[in-house]
GROMACS .gro file of C-alpha atoms in nm:
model
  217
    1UNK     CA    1  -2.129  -2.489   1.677
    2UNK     CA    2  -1.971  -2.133   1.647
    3UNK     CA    3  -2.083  -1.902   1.359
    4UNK     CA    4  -1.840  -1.799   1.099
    5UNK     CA    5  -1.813  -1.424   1.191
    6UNK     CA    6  -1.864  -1.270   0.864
    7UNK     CA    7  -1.773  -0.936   0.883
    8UNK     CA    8  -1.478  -0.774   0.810
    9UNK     CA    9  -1.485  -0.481   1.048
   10UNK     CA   10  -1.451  -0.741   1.345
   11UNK     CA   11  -1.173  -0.982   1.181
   12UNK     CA   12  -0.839  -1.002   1.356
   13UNK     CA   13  -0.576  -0.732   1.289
   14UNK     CA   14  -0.210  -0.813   1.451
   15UNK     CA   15  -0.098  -0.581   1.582
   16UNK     CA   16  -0.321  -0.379   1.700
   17UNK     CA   17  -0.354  -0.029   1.539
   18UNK     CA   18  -0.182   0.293   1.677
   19UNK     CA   19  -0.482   0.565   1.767
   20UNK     CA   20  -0.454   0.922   1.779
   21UNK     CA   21  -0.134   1.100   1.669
   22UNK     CA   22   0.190   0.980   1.680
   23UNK     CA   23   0.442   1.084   1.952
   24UNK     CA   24   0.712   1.285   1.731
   25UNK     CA   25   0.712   1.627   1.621
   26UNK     CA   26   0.888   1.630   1.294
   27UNK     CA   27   0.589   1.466   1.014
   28UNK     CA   28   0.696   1.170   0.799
   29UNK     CA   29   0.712   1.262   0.439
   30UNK     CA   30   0.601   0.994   0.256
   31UNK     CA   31   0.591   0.925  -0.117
   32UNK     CA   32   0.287   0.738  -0.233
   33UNK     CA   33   0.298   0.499  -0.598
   34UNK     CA   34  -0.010   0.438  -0.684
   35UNK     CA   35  -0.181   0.268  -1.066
   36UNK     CA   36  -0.549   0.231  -0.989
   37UNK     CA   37  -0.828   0.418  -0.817
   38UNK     CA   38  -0.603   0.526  -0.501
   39UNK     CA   39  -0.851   0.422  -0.230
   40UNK     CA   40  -0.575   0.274   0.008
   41UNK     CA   41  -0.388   0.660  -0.085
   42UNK     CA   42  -0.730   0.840   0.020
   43UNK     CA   43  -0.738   0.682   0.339
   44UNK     CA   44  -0.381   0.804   0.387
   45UNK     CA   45  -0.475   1.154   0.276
   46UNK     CA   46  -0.746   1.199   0.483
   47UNK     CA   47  -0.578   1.020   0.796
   48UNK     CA   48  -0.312   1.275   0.737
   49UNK     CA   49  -0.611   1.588   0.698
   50UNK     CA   50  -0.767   1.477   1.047
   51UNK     CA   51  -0.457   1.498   1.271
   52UNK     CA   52  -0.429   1.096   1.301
   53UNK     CA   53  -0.111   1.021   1.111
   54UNK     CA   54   0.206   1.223   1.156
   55UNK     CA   55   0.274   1.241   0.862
   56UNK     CA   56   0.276   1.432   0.522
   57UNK     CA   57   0.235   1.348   0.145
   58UNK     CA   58   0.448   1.570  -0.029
   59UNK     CA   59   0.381   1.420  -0.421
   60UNK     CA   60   0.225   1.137  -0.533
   61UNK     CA   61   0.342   0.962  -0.874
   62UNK     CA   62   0.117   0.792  -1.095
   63UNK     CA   63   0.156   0.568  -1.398
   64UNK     CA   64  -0.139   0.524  -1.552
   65UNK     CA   65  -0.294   0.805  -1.753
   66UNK     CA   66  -0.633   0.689  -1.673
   67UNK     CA   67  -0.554   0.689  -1.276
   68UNK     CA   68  -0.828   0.772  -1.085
   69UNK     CA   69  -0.561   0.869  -0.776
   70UNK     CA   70  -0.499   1.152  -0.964
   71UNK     CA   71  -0.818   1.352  -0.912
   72UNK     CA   72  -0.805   1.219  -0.545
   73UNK     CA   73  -0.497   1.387  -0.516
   74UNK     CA   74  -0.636   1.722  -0.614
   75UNK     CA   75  -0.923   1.655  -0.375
   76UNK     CA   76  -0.617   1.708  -0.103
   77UNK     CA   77  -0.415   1.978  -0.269
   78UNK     CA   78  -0.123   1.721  -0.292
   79UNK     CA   79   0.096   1.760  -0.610
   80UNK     CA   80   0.084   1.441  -0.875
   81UNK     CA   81   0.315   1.310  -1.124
   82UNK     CA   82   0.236   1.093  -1.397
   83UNK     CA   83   0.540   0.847  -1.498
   84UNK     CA   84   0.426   0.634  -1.765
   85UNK     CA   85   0.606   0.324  -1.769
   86UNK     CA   86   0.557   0.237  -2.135
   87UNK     CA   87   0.774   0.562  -2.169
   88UNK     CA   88   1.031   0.348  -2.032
   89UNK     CA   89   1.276   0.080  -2.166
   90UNK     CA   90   1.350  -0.138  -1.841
   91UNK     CA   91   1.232  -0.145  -1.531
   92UNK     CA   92   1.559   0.043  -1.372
   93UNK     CA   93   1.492   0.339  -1.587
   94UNK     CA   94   1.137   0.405  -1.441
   95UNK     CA   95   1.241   0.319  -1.122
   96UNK     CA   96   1.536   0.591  -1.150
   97UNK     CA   97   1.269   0.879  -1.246
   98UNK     CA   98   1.072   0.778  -0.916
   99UNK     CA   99   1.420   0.823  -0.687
  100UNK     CA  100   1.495   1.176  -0.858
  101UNK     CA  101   1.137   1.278  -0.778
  102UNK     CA  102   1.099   1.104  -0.434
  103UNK     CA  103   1.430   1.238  -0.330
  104UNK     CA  104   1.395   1.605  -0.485
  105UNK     CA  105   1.086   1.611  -0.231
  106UNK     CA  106   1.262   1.501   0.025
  107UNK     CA  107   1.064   1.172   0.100
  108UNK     CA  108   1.186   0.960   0.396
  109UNK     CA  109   0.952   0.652   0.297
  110UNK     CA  110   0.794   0.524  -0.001
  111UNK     CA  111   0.451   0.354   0.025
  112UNK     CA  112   0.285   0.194  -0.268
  113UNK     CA  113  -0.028   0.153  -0.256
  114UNK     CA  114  -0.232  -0.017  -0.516
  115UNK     CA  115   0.129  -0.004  -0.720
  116UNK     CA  116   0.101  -0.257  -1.018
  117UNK     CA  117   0.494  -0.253  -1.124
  118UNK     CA  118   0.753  -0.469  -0.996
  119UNK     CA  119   1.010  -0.241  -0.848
  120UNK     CA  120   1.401  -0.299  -0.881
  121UNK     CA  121   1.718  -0.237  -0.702
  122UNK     CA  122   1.710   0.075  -0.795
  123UNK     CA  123   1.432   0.182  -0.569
  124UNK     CA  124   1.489  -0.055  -0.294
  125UNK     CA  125   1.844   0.077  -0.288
  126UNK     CA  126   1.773   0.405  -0.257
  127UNK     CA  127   1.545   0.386   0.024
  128UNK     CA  128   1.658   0.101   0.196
  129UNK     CA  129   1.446  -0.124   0.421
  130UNK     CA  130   1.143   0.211   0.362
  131UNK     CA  131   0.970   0.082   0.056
  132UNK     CA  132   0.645  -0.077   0.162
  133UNK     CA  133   0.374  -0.298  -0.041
  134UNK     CA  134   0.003  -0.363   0.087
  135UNK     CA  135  -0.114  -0.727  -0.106
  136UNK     CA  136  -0.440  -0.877  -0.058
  137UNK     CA  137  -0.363  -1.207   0.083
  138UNK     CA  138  -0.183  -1.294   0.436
  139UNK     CA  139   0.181  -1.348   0.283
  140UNK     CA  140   0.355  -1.572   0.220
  141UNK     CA  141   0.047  -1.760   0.087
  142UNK     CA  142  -0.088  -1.621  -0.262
  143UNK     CA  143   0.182  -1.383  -0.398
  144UNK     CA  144   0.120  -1.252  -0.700
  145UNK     CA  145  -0.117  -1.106  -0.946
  146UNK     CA  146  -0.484  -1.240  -0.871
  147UNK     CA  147  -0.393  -1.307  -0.500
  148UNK     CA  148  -0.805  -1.306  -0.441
  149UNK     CA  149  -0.853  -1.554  -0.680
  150UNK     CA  150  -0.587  -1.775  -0.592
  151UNK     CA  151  -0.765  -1.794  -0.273
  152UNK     CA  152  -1.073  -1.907  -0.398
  153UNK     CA  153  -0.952  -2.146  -0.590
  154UNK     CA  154  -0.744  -2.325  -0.297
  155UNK     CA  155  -1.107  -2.336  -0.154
  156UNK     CA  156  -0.901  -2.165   0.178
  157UNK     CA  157  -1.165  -2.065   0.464
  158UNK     CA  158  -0.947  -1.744   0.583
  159UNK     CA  159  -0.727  -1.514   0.359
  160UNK     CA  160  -0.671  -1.154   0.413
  161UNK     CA  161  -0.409  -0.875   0.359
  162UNK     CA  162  -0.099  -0.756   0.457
  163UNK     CA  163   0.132  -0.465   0.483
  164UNK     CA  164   0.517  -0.566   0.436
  165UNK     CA  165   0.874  -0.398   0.367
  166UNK     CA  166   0.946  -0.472  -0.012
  167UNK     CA  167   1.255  -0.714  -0.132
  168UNK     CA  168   1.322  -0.764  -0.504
  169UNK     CA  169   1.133  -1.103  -0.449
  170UNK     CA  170   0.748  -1.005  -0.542
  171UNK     CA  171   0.529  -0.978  -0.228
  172UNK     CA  172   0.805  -1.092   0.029
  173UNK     CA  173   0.983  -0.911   0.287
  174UNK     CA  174   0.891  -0.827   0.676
  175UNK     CA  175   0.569  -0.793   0.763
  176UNK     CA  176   0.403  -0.480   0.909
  177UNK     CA  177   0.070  -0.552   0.981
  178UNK     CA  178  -0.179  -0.842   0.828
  179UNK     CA  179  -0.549  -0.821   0.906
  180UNK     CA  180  -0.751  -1.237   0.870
  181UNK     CA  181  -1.092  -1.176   0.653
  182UNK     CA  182  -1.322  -1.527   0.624
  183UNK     CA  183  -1.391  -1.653   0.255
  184UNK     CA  184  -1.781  -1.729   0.272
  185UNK     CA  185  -1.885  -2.033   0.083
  186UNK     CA  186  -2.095  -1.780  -0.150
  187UNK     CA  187  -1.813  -1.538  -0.252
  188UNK     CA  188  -1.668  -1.417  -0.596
  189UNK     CA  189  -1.379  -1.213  -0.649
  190UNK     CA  190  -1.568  -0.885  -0.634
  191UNK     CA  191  -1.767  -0.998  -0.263
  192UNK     CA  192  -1.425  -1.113  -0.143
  193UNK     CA  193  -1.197  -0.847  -0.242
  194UNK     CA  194  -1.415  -0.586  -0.089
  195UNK     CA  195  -1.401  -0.720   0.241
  196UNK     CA  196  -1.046  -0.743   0.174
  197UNK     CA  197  -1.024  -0.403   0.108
  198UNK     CA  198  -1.231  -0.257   0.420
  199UNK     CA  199  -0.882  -0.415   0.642
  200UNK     CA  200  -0.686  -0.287   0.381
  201UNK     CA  201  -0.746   0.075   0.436
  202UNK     CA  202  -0.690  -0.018   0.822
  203UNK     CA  203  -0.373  -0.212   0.823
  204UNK     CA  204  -0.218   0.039   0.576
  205UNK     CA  205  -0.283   0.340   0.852
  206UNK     CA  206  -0.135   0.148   1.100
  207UNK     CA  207   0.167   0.022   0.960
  208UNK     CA  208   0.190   0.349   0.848
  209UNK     CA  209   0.119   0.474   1.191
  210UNK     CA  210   0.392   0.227   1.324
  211UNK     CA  211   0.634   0.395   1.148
  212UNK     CA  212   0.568   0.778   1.198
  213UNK     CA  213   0.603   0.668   1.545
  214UNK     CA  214   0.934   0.514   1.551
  215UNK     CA  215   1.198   0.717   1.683
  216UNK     CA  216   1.458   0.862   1.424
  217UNK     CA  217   1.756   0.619   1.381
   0.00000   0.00000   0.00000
């Protein structure tokens, strides 16, 4: 009988990840959208800091007050803006403010990461087919808000996380980069997620990777 392999480090990530610095000169500007504690934008940051990603942050925008990306940020010297979406009527008009902002820094691609707003037209339009989403599931199964716990409850013996291009349809579009992590018959939300989140931080370099290293169109 083979044993489950149980940790996350050593679960499969497809494809594999891009080491060392990317080919082309010219750095990616990237705008990051983050809500929560910004973990997946750390790992960005500090790729960025150590030569490994070709690429730059120039502003990050927040939209939670209580944001703990925020003081991350400061940790890298990279400028933050707080749009607070209850300041907002619809969707469109906080997705809008994020194009002015995005495009007055010049951003080539948007990432969101750890983003809890569905985004419109509006944003997709404006940076067509560069908008991309990390979820914690392997798309197309669990979509949605409390992917890790739809998981559990379909009692499935593999789930993960993946890195995709955004559509207007919530957690669909191309995928990047997935990474498999195994649900162990002992798990809860808080074991599973942070195994989840270990592959996270490595699938979201490399997709990001991926792209820095794609020759200008």
């Amino acid at each position: 009988m083979i044993a489950a392999n149980t940790n996350s480090t050593d679960c499969l990530i497809s494809p594999a990840l891009i080491e060392g610095k990317a080919k082309i000169a010219t750095p990616l500007k990237i705008g990051v959208l983050a809500s929560g504690s910004g973990s997946n934008f750390e790992v960005i940051a500090q790729a960025i800091q150590k030569g490994q990603l070709n690429a730059e942050i120039p502003v990050l925008i927040y939209n939670n007050p209580e944001a703990k990306a925020v003081a991350r940020a400061k940790k890298y010297g990279i400028p933050s803006i707080l749009l607070n979406h209850r300041d907002c009527k619809t969707r469109e008009e906080l997705d809008t403010k994020i194009v002015k902002i995005f495009q007055a820094h010049n951003v080539e691609w948007v990432v969101m990461a750890g983003w809890m707003r569905i985004v419109t037209k509006v944003l997709l339009d404006a940076f067509a087919d560069k908008v991309i989403n990390i979820h914690p599931s392997l798309l197309p199964s669990f979509p949605g808000i409390r992917a890790v716990e739809q998981a559990l409850a379909a009692k499935v013996k593999i789930t993960g996380c993946t890195v995709h291009i955004a559509r207007l349809e919530v957690d669909s579009g191309p995928i990047l980069m997935q990474a498999a992590v195994p649900v162990l018959t002992d798990d809860t939300p808080e074991t599973l997620h942070a195994r989840i989140q270990v592959q996270e931080h490595k699938i979201m370099l490399g997709a990001i990777a991926l792209i820095a290293d794609r020759p200008p169109i």
